[in-house]
Every structure is written in C-alpha cells, then in structure tokens.
Coordinates of C-alpha atoms in Angstrom, one line a residue:
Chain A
X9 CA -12.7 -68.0 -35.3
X10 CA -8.7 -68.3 -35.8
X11 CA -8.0 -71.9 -33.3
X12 CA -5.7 -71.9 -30.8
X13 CA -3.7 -74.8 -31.6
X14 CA -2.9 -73.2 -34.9
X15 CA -1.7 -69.9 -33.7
X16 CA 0.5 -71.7 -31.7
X17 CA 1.9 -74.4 -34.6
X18 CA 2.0 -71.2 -37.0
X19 CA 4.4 -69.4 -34.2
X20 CA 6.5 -72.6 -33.9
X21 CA 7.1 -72.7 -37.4
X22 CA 7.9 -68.9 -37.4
X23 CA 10.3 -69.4 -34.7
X24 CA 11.5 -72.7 -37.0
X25 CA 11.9 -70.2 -39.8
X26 CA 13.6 -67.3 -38.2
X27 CA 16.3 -68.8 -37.1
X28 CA 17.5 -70.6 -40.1
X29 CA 16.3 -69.2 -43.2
X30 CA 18.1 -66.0 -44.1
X31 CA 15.3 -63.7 -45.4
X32 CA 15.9 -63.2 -49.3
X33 CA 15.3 -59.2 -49.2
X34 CA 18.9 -59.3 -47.0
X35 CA 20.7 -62.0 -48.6
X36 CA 20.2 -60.3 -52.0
X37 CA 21.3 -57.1 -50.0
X38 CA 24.4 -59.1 -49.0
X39 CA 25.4 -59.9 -52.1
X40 CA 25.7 -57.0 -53.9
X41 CA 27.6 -55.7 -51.1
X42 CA 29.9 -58.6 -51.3
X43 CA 30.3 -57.9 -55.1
X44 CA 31.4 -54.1 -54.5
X45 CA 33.4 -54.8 -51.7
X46 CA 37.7 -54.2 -52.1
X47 CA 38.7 -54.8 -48.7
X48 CA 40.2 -59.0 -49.1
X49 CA 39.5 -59.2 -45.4
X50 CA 36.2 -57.8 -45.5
X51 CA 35.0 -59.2 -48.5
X52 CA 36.2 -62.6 -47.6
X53 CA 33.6 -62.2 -44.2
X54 CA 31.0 -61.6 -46.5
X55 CA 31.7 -64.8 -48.6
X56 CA 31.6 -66.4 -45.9
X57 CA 28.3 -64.9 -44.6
X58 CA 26.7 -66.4 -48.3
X59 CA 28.2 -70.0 -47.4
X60 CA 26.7 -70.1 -43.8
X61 CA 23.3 -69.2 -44.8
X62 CA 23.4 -71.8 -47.7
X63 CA 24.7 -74.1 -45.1
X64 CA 21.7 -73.2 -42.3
X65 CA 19.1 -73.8 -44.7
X66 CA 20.3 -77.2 -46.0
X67 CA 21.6 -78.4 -42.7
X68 CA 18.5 -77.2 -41.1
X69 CA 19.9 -75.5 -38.6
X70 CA 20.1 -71.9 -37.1
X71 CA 22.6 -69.5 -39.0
X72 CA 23.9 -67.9 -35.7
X73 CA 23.9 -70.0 -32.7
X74 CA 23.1 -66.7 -30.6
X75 CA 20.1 -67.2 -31.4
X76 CA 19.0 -63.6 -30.0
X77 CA 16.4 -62.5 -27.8
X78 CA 13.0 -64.1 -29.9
X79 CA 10.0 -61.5 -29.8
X80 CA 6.8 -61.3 -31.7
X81 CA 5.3 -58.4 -33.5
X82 CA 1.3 -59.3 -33.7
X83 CA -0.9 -57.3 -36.0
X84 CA -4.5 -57.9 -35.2
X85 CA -7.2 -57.3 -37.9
X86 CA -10.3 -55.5 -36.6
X87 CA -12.8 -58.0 -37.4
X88 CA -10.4 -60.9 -36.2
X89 CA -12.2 -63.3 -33.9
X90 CA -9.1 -65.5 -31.8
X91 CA -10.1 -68.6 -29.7
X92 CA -9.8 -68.1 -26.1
X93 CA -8.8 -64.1 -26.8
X94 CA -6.0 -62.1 -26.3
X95 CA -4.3 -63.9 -22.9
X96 CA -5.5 -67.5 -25.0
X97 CA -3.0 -66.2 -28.1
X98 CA -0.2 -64.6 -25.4
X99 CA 0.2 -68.5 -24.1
X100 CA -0.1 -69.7 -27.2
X101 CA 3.2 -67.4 -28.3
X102 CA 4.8 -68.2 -25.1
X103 CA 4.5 -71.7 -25.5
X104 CA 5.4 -72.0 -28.9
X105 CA 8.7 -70.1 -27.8
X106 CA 9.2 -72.5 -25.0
X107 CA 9.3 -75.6 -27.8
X108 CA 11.0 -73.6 -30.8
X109 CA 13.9 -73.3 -27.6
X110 CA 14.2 -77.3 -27.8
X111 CA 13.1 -77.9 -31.0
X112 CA 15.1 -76.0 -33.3
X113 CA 17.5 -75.6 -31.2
X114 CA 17.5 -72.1 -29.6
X115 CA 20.1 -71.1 -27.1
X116 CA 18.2 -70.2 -24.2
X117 CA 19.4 -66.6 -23.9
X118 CA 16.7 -65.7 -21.8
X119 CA 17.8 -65.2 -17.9
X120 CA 16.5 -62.9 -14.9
X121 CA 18.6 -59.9 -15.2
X122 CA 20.0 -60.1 -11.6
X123 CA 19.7 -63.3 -10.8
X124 CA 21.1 -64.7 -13.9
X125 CA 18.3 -67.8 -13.3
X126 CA 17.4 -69.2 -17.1
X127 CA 13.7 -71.3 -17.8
X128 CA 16.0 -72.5 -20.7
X129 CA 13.2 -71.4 -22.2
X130 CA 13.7 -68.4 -23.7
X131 CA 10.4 -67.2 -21.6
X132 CA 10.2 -65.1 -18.6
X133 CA 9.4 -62.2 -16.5
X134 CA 8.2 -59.9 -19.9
X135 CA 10.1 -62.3 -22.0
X136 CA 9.4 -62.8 -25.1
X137 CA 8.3 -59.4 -25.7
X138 CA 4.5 -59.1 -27.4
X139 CA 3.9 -56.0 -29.3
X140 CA 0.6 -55.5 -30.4
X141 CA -0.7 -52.9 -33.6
X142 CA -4.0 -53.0 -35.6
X143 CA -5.4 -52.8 -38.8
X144 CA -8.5 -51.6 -39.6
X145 CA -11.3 -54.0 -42.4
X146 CA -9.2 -57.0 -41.9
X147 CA -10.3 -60.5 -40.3
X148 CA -6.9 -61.6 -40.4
X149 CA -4.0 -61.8 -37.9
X150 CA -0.1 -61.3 -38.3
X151 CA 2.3 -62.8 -36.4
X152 CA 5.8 -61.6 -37.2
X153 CA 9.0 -63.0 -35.3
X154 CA 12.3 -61.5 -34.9
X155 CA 15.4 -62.7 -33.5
X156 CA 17.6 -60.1 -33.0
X157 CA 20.9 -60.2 -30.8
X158 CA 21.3 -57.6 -27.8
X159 CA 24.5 -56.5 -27.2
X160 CA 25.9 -54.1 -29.1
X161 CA 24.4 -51.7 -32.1
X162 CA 22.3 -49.7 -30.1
X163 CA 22.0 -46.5 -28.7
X164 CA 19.5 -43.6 -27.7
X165 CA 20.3 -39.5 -27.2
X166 CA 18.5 -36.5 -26.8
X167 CA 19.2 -34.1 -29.5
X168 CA 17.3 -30.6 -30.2
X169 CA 15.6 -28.8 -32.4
X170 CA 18.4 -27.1 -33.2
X171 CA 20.4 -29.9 -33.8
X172 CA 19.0 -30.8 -37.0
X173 CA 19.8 -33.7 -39.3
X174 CA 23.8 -32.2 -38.6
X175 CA 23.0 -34.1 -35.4
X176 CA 21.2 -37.2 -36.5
X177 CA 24.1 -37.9 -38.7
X178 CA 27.2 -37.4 -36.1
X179 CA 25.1 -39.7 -33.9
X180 CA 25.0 -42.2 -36.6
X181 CA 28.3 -42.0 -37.3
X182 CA 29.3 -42.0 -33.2
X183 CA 27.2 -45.4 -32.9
X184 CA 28.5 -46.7 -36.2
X185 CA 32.1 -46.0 -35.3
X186 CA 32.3 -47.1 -32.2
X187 CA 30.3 -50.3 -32.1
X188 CA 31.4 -51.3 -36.0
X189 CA 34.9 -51.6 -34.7
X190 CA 36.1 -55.6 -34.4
X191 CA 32.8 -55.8 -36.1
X192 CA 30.6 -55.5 -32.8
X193 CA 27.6 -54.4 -34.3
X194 CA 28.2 -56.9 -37.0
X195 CA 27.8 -55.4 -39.8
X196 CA 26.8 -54.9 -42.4
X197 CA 23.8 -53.5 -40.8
X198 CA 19.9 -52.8 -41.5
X199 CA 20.2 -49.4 -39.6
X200 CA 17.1 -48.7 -37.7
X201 CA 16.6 -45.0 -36.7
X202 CA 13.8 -43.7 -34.5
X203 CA 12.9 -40.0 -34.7
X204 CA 10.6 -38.5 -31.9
X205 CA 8.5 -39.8 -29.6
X206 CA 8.2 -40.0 -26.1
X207 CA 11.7 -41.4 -25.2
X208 CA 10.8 -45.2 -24.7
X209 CA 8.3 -44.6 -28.1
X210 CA 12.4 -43.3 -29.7
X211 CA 13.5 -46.6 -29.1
X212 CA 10.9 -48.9 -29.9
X213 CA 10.3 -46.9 -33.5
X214 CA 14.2 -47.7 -33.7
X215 CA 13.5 -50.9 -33.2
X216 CA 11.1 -51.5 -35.5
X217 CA 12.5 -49.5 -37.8
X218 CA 15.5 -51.8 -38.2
X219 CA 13.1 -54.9 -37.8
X220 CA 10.5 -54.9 -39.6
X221 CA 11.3 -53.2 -42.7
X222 CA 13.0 -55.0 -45.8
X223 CA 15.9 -54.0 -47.6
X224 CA 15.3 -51.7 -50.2
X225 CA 12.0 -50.5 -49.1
X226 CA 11.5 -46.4 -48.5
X227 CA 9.8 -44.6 -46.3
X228 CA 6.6 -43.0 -47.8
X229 CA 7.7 -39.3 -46.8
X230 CA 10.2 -38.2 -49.5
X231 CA 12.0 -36.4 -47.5
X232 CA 12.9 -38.9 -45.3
X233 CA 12.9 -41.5 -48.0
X234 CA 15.7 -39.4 -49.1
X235 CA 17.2 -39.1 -45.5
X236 CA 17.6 -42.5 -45.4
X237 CA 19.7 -43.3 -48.6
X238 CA 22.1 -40.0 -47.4
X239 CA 22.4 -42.1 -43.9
X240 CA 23.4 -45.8 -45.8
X241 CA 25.7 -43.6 -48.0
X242 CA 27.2 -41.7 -44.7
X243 CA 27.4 -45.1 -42.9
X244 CA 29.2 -47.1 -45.7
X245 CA 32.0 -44.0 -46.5
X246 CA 33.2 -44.5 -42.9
X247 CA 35.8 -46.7 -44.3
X248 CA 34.5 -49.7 -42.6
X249 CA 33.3 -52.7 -43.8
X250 CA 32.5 -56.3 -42.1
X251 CA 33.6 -57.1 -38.6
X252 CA 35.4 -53.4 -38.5
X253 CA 37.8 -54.2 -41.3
X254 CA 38.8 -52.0 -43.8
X255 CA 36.1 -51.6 -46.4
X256 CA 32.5 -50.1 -47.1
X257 CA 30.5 -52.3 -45.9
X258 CA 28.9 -51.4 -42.8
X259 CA 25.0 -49.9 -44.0
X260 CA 23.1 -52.7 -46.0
X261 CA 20.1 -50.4 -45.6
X262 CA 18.8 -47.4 -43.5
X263 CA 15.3 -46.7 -42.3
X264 CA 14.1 -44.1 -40.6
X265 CA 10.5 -43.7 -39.0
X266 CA 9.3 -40.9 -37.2
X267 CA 7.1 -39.8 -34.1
X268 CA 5.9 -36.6 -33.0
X269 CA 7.7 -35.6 -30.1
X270 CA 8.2 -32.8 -27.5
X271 CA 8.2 -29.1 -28.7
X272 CA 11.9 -28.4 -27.3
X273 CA 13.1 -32.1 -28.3
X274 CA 14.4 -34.2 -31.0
X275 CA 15.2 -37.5 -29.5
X276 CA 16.8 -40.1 -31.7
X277 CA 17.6 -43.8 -31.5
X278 CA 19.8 -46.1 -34.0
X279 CA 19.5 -49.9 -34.0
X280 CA 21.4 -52.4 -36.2
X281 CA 19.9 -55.7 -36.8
X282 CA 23.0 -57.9 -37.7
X283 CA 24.3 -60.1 -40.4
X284 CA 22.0 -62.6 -39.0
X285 CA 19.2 -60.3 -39.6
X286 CA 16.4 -63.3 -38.5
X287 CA 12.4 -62.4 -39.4
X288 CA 9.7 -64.0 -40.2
X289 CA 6.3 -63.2 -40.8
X290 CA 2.4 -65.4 -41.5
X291 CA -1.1 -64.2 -41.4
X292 CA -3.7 -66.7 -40.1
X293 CA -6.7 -66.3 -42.2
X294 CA -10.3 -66.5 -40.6
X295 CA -10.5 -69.7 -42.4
X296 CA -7.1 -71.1 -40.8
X297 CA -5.6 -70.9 -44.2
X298 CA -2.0 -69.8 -43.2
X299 CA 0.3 -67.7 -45.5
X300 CA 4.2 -67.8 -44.8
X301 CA 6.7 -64.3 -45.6
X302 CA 9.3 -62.5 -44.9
X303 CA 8.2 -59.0 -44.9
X304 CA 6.4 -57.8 -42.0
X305 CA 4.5 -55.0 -43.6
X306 CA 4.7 -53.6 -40.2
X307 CA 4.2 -49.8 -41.4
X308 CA 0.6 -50.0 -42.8
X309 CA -0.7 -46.3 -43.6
X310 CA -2.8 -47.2 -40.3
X311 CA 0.4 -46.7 -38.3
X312 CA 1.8 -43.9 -39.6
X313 CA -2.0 -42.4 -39.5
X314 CA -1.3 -38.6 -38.4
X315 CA -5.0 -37.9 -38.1
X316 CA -7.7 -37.8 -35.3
X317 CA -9.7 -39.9 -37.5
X318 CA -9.4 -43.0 -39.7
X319 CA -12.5 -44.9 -41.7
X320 CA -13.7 -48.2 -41.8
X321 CA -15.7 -49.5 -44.1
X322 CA -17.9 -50.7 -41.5
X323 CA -18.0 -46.7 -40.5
X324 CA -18.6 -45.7 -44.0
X325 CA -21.7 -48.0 -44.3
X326 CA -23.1 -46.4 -41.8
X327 CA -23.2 -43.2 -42.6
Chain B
X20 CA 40.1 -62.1 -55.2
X21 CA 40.7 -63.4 -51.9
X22 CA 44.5 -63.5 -51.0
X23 CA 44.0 -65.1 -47.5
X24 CA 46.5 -68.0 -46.4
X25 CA 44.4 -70.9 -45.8
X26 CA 46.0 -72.8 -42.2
X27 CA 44.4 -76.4 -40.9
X28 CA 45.7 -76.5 -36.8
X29 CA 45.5 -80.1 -35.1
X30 CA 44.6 -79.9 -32.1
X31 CA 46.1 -80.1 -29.1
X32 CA 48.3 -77.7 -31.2
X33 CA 52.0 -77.8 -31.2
X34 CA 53.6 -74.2 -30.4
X35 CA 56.0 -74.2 -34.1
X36 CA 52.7 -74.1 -35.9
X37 CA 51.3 -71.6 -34.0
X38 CA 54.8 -69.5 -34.6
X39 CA 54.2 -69.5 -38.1
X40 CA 50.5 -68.0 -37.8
X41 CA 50.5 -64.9 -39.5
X42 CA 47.7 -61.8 -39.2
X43 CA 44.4 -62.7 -41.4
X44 CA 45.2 -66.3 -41.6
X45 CA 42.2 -68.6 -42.4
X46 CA 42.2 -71.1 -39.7
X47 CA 40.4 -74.7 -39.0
X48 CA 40.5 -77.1 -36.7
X49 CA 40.7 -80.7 -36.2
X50 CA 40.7 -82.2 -33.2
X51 CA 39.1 -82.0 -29.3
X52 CA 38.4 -78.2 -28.5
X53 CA 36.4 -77.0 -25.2
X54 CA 34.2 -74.0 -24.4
X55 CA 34.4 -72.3 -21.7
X56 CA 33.7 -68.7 -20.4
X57 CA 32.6 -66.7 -17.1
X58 CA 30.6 -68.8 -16.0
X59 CA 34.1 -71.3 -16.0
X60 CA 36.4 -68.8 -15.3
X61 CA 34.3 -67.9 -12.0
X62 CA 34.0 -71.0 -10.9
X63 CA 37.9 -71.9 -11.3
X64 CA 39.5 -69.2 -10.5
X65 CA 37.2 -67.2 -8.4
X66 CA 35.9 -70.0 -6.7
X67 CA 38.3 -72.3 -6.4
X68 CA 37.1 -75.4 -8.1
X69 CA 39.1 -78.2 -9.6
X70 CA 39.0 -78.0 -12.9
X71 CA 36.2 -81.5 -13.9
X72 CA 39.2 -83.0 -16.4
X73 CA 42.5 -82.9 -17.0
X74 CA 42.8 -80.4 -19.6
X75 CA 45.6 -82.0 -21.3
X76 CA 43.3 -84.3 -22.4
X77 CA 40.6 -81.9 -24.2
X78 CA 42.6 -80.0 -26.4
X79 CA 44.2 -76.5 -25.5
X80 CA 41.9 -74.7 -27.6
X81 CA 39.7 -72.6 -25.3
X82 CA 36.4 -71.5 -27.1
X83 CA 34.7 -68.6 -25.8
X84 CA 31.0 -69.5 -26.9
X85 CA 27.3 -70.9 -26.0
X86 CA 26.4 -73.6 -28.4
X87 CA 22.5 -74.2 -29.0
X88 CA 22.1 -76.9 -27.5
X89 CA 20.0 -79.0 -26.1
X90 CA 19.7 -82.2 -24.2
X91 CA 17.7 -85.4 -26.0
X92 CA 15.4 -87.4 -23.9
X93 CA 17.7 -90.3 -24.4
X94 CA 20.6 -88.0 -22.4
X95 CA 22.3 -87.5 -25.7
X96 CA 23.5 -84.2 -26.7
X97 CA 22.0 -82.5 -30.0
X98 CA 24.2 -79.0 -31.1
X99 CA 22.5 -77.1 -33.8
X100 CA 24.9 -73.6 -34.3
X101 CA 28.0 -72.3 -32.5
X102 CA 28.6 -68.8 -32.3
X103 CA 31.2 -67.0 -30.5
X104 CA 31.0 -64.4 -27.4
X105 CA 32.9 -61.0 -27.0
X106 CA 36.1 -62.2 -25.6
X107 CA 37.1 -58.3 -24.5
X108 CA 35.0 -59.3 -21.1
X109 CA 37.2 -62.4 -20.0
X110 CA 40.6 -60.6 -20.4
X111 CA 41.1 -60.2 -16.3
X112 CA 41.1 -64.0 -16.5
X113 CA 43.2 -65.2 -18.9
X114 CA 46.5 -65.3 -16.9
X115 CA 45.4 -67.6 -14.6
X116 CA 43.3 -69.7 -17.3
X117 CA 46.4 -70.0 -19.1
X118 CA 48.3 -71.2 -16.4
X119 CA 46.1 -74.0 -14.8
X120 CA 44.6 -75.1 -18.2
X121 CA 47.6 -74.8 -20.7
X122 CA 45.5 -73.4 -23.3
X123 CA 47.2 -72.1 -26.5
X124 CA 44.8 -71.0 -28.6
X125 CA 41.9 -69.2 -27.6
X126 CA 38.7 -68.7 -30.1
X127 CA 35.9 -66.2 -29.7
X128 CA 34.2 -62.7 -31.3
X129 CA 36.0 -59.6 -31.6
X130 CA 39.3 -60.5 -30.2
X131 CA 41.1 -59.0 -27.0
X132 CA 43.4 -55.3 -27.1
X133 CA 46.7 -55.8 -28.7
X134 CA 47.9 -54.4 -25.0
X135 CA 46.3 -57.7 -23.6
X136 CA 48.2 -60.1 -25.7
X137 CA 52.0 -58.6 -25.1
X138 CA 50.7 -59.0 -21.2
X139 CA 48.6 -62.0 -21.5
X140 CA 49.0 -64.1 -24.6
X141 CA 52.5 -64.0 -25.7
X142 CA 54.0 -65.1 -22.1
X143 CA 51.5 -68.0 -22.1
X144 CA 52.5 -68.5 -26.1
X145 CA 48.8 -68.3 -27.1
X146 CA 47.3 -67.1 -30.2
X147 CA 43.9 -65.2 -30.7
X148 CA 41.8 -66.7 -33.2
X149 CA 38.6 -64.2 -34.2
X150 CA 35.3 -66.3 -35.7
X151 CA 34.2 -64.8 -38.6
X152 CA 30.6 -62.6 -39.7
X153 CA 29.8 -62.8 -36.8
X154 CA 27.9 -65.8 -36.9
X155 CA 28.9 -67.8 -39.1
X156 CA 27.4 -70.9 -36.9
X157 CA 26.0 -72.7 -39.1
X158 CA 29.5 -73.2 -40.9
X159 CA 30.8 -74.1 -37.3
X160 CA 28.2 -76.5 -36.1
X161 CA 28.9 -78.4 -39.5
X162 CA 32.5 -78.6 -38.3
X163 CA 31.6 -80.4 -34.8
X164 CA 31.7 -84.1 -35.2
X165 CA 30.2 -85.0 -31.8
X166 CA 29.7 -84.2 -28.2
X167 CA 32.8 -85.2 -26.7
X168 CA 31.4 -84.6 -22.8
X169 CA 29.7 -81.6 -20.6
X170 CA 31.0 -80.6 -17.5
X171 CA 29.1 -78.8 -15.0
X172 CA 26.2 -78.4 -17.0
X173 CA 24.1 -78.3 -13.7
X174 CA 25.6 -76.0 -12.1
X175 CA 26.1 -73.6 -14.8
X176 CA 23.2 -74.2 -17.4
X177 CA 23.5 -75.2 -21.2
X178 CA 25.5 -71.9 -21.8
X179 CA 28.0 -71.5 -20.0
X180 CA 28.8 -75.4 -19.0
X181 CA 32.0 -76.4 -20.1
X182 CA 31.1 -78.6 -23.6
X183 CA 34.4 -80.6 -24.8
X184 CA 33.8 -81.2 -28.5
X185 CA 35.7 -83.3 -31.2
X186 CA 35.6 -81.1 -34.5
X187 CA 36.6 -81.4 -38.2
X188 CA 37.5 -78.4 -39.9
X189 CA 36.0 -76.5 -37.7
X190 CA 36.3 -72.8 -39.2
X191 CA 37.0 -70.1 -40.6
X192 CA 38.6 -68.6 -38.4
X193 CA 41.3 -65.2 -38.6
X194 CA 43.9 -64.7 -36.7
X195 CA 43.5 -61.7 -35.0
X196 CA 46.3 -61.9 -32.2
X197 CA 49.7 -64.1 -33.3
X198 CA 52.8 -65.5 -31.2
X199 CA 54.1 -61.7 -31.1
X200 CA 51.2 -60.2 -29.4
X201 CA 50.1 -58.0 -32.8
X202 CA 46.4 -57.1 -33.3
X203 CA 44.6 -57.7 -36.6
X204 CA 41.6 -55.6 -35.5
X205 CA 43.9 -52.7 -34.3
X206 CA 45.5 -52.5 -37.2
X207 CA 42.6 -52.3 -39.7
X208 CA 41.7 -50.1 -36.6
X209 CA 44.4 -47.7 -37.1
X210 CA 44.0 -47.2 -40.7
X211 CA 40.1 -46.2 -40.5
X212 CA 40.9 -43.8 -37.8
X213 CA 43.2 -41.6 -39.9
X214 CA 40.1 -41.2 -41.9
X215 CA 37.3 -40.2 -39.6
X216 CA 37.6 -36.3 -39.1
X217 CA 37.3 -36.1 -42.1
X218 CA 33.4 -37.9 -41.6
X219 CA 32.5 -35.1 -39.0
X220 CA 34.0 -32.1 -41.2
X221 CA 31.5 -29.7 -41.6
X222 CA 28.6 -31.3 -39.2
X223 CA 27.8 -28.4 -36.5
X224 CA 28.4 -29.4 -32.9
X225 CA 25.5 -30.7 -30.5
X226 CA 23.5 -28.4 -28.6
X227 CA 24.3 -30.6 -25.6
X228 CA 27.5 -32.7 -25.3
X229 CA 27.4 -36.1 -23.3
X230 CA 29.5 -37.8 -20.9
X231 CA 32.2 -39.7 -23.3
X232 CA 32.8 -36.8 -25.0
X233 CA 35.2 -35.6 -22.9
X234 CA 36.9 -37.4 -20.2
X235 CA 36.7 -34.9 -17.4
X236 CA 34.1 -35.1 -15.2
X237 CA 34.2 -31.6 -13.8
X238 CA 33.3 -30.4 -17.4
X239 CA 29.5 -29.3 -17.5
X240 CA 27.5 -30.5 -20.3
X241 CA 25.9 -27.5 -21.9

C-alpha cells in the first residue's frame, strides 16, 4: 500500500525539482547547440541560457519565473495498491501543487479563463491537469511533472491523406516561422508532433510528444525515427536560431508519435517545450522506497500497443 | 566569440546614455526599477486611478513582468525568478504610460514593432530593452537586491501588482528598440525572410488552405 502522505511529499519535491533543475538530457542538448552556433546574437542567448541554469540550481531557485502551467503525468502499475485510491492521490497532487506555489516559489499562473479570479494556487477548475496511463506487471507508480509555458509554440490543423509528410513539414515550418520570430516560441525547441487521432487525442499526443520524451531518444518505428531527425534538420535550416535571431538554432530535438485516425484524415499538432524545458519524474515503490529522474519513460511498448490484446504475467499463469 | 558591447544603465537613467545605446547592446541595471503591466495600465489609464507613487521616485524603468513571488508570514516579500511578458500586447498603452509616468526605458520579452517605436517610443525618448532566452530568471532574480514596495497587490493579485524593486546588475538585457526608433528583431527579421521560399521550394500545396493564408475573406478554402 503506497501512503498518502508520501505521494504527496514525493509530488512536492517534483514540483521543487521541475522548476529549478534543468533536466541534463536538455542541457547537454543545449550545449552542443551553443557550440555549433555562428550567429554572435544567438549564440550569446544560449550562453546565457547555460549561466541561468547553473545559477537556478545553486541559488535554488526556479530558472524561469513563468513558471508555466504545472501538470502531472501519473503512470499507474497494475498491481499498485494507493491509500485512499484514486480521488485520495488526485488531492494529494492538488495539494502538493497548492504548497510547491508558495514554497518554491511558483507564479500562480493559474486563473479562471473569464473571470481572470487566481486561488494563487496554481489549482482550479481542471487545473493542474492529471493524465492518467497504465502499465501492465508493475506494483509501482510514476508521477511525472511538467511545467511547460502556454502561450506561444503551439498549433493544430487538419491535413489529408493526400497531403503527406509534404504537409507535415510546411506545417512545421509555418508554426516554426511564425512563432520562432522575436523568439516566441523560445527556442531552441523540443518539437513535439502529434500524428492522428481523434482531434483532441492530435493534441494531447503533441503534447506528450514534446514532454515527455528526452533529447536524443527515437521513436521505435524507423520510419518515423527517421521522420523525426529530417524534421530537427528542416527546423534548424530555417535560418533561425534563439529568440528569432539569425542562426540555426531553433530544433534541439523532434519527436513525433502517432495515432490511428480517421480514414479521410491526417490531423497534425506541433508543440515546443521551451528553453525552460521543466520535467521531472519518481516512481513510488510498493515499499515507499522513492526513485528520483528525469526521463518520463512515458512511451512504454504498453502505450504504443496496436493490438486487441496484451499479456500479463498474471494472464499467462493462468493459462 | 561574442562581439556584444557590454552597457551598465543607472537607474533613473539619464537620456545621453540612453542616446548612445546601440542595437544588441548587453544591458544591466542598477538602481530602483518597477513592474507593471495590464493589469496597471487598466487601472491607470482605463480606469482612471492615481498612480499609488510618485513615479519619479521608483525609477523610469518600466518592467513588463510577473515575478514569483510570494508573501512570508511575517509580511515580507520573498522573489524567487523574474521573467518577462510579451510586451507586443501593451503597445495601445504606451503613449499615455509614457506621459503620466515618465518612463524611459521599458524592459520585457520579444520587444514591440519597429512601427510602434517611431510612433511611441522615440517622441517619449524611450528605449526598448528585450530580456534574454527567454527566461533567463534565475540570472534576473540574482540581480534584485530587495523588495523596494508593492502597490495594489490586492486589487490586482501577485502578478500583475505594481512591485518597485532595487536591483544590481540586473541583466542581460539587448537592446532591441534604440533612441531612433530601429528594431533589432526586425532586422534579424528581415534577413531570415529573404531566405524562406526557398524552405517551401518543392513541398506540394495543402489539399485545404486556411484562413491566414490569404487575407481575403471572400476566398473559399478548397
């Protein structure tokens, strides 16, 4: 039985984490593109970038003051057994990002979309977000948190069939282009793209995509594996580099995860998760033993299952 | 390799040094600055209200940002990071701003159109100072000393209350617009455009265009 009062400590510290400790898959990212980069203007944004993570992390304090939107990814293990259930682990993330919001500090970003009326918080009507997945012959649970910012980087369209990656890559480019000017989208990017889907299932495989995956890491399919270096190379020979300057460094990484979708339809999504590219990830042990990283491992086989069926050893012993 | 000129501004900043600001200068700041955004801006100008100090006495460097903050239970102020916000969306109030506050320098993400300073910033002599990443707020928040005062922090919440802070080489910072009204973004701007036809050369057109394509609204999709 995985305690209540841990899952809510271990979210605290996640939150803690996220928002000051650069993960290292990103920062090493970073650098190399700082070390390949000619533009003096955006090379000296990048150099910068290196100094204010170095300062977050002795400072102890967050590396962006927008501190984003803070979410949680939760991966539940099919033989996990959580204290007080699903709704008791739901308060115990809520309330965790209530304190992180004083603690750390967080900017309370979180406000009623008409109203404008902030908990100062960061908790609300369906705020934080809590998506849920499931892994099969584990006792364990994930919790993953991600701070992203919301403003700019993102955008959805309905291509076609027809279309074909032609049209995944002038989308790219469109949403590159236009929000990697003045450095909106700030750059350089993990590049999130959704493929498929139902339309809202586009965006949130986008999403994901971008933050949950660490730099360097390929998609299994290697075809799209291959898709997704063309994309970073496409996205860094726009000319662009940090905060829209002239450069090429826009793409620190691309990846690119997929859903079936409607016969007649191809819709796409593309994300960018910015130079403050905050994660953080632990899995709570059945014996409270807690483990701290910075890789999701969000995309188990399980996910990307394309099957009717899939084993568990608990099936297997059965039969 | 960096070539930058490296530029430290005393606030309240006198208008020769802000003449001699050239296009990708690395700026910091010493001095009292104050942040204020819509949620000032409203209040002022579309409201009405007083302004809660005399704004010669903060400083006429005008930060567009919401620190993370937080209040301590002994009343006391703790900032963590400061980032900056878009400036683009307060543009229809700088006129006014800059008359009833005497701001000359105004700090934020992503600068304003090189159109908007000829109008806006070069009557008022104000420069356009552009944070840098974005988000370099760690770098910031190690620049601010203390928490000089908050105004209105009631009435408009941690973000957008008006935060007057004393700050020690507080930067980088690049100047984006200078005294002449010219545009670092639109420049770099300029010289990636020439390039991007070239991007789309070959890519087959989309089965169904969109809105922003085209400007004319009688044009069908399809």
């Amino acid at each position: 039985m995985i305690e209540n009062d841990l899952l809510e400590e271990t979210a605290h510290t996640l939150m803690t984490k996220a928002g000051i400790e650069i993960p290292d898959d990103y920062l090493n990212g970073i650098k190399a593109m700082a070390q390949a980069e000619e533009g003096d203007l955006s090379s000296f944004v990048l150099k910068a970038m290196l100094e204010n993570w170095e300062a977050a992390k002795e400072d102890r304090r967050p590396m962006c003051a927008d501190t984003g939107l803070p979410r949680y990814y939760v991966k539940i293990g099919n033989e996990a057994k959580i204290d007080g259930g699903f709704i008791a682990l739901e308060r115990a993330l809520r309330q965790a990002t209530a304190r992180a919001t004083t603690s750390v500090p967080l900017r309370p970003n979180r406000v009623h979309p008409l109203w404008r009326t902030d908990n100062n918080n960061n908790v609300g009507i369906n705020a934080p977000e809590i998506d849920w997945s499931f892994e099969p012959d584990a006792d364990w649970v994930d919790i993953t948190t991600v701070h992203k910012g919301g403003l700019f980087g993102t955008d959805y369209r309905m291509l076609f069939p027809g279309d074909g990656i032609d049209g995944i890559k002038r989308f790219v480019l469109d949403t590159l282009i236009s929000f990697g000017k003045r450095g909106l989208a700030c750059q350089p990017a993990i590049v999130g793209i959704g493929v498929g889907g139902s339309k809202d299932t586009c965006m949130v495989l986008g999403k994901q995509a971008a933050c949950l995956r660490t730099v360097g890491d390929r998609n299994p399919d290697p075809e799209i594996a291959k898709l997704e270096l063309e994309l970073q190379e496409l996205g860094n020979s726009i000319g662009m580099g940090a905060m829209g300057f002239v450069g090429k460094s826009m793409v620190v990484d691309c990846h690119v995860e997929v859903g079936y979708t409607h016969t007649g339809g191809m819709p796409v999504s593309v994300h960018c998760f910015c130079l403050s590219s905050r994660r953080a990830t632990a899995r709570i042990h059945a014996d409270g033993q807690v483990e701290y990283r910075t890789d999701p491992q969000w995309f188990t086989p399980y996910i990307r299952r394309d099957t009717v069926d899939w084993g568990t050893t608990a099936q297997a012993a059965a039969e | 390799m960096s070539t930058l000129r490296e530029v430290r501004l005393k606030s309240p900043v006198r208008q020769e040094d802000l003449d001699k600001l050239q296009l990708g200068d690395v700026v910091y700041i010493d001095g009292l600055i104050y942040t204020g955004r819509e949620g000032v801006y409203r209040r002022v100008i579309d409201e009405g209200h007083a302004l809660p100090i005399d704004p010669a006495q903060v400083g006429n460097v005008n930060f567009h940002c919401s620190p993370a903050a937080s209040v301590k239970p002994d009343g006391g102020y703790s900032i963590g990071a400061v980032t900056a916000t878009a400036s683009f969306r307060f543009a229809k109030w700088m006129e006014r701003w800059f008359a009833l506050s005497g701001a000359k320098v105004i700090i934020g993400k992503g600068g304003m159109s090189e159109a908007d300073y000829k109008r806006l910033f070069v009557p008022a002599g104000a420069v356009y100072l552009t944070t840098v990443g974005y988000g370099t707020g760690a770098l910031l928040g190690r620049g601010i000393k203390r928490v000089h005062d908050v105004h209105w922090l009631d009435e408009l919440g941690i973000a957008q209350a008006m935060w007057v802070i004393e700050v020690e080489k507080f930067g980088p910072l690049l100047v984006d617009g200078d005294a002449q009204g010219n545009s670092l973004f639109e420049r770099n701007n300029k010289e990636i455009n020439a390039g991007l036809d070239k991007l789309y050369e070959g890519l087959k057109k989309p089965a169904l265009s969109r809105f922003g394509e085209t400007d004319d609204r009688d044009h069908e999709l399809i």
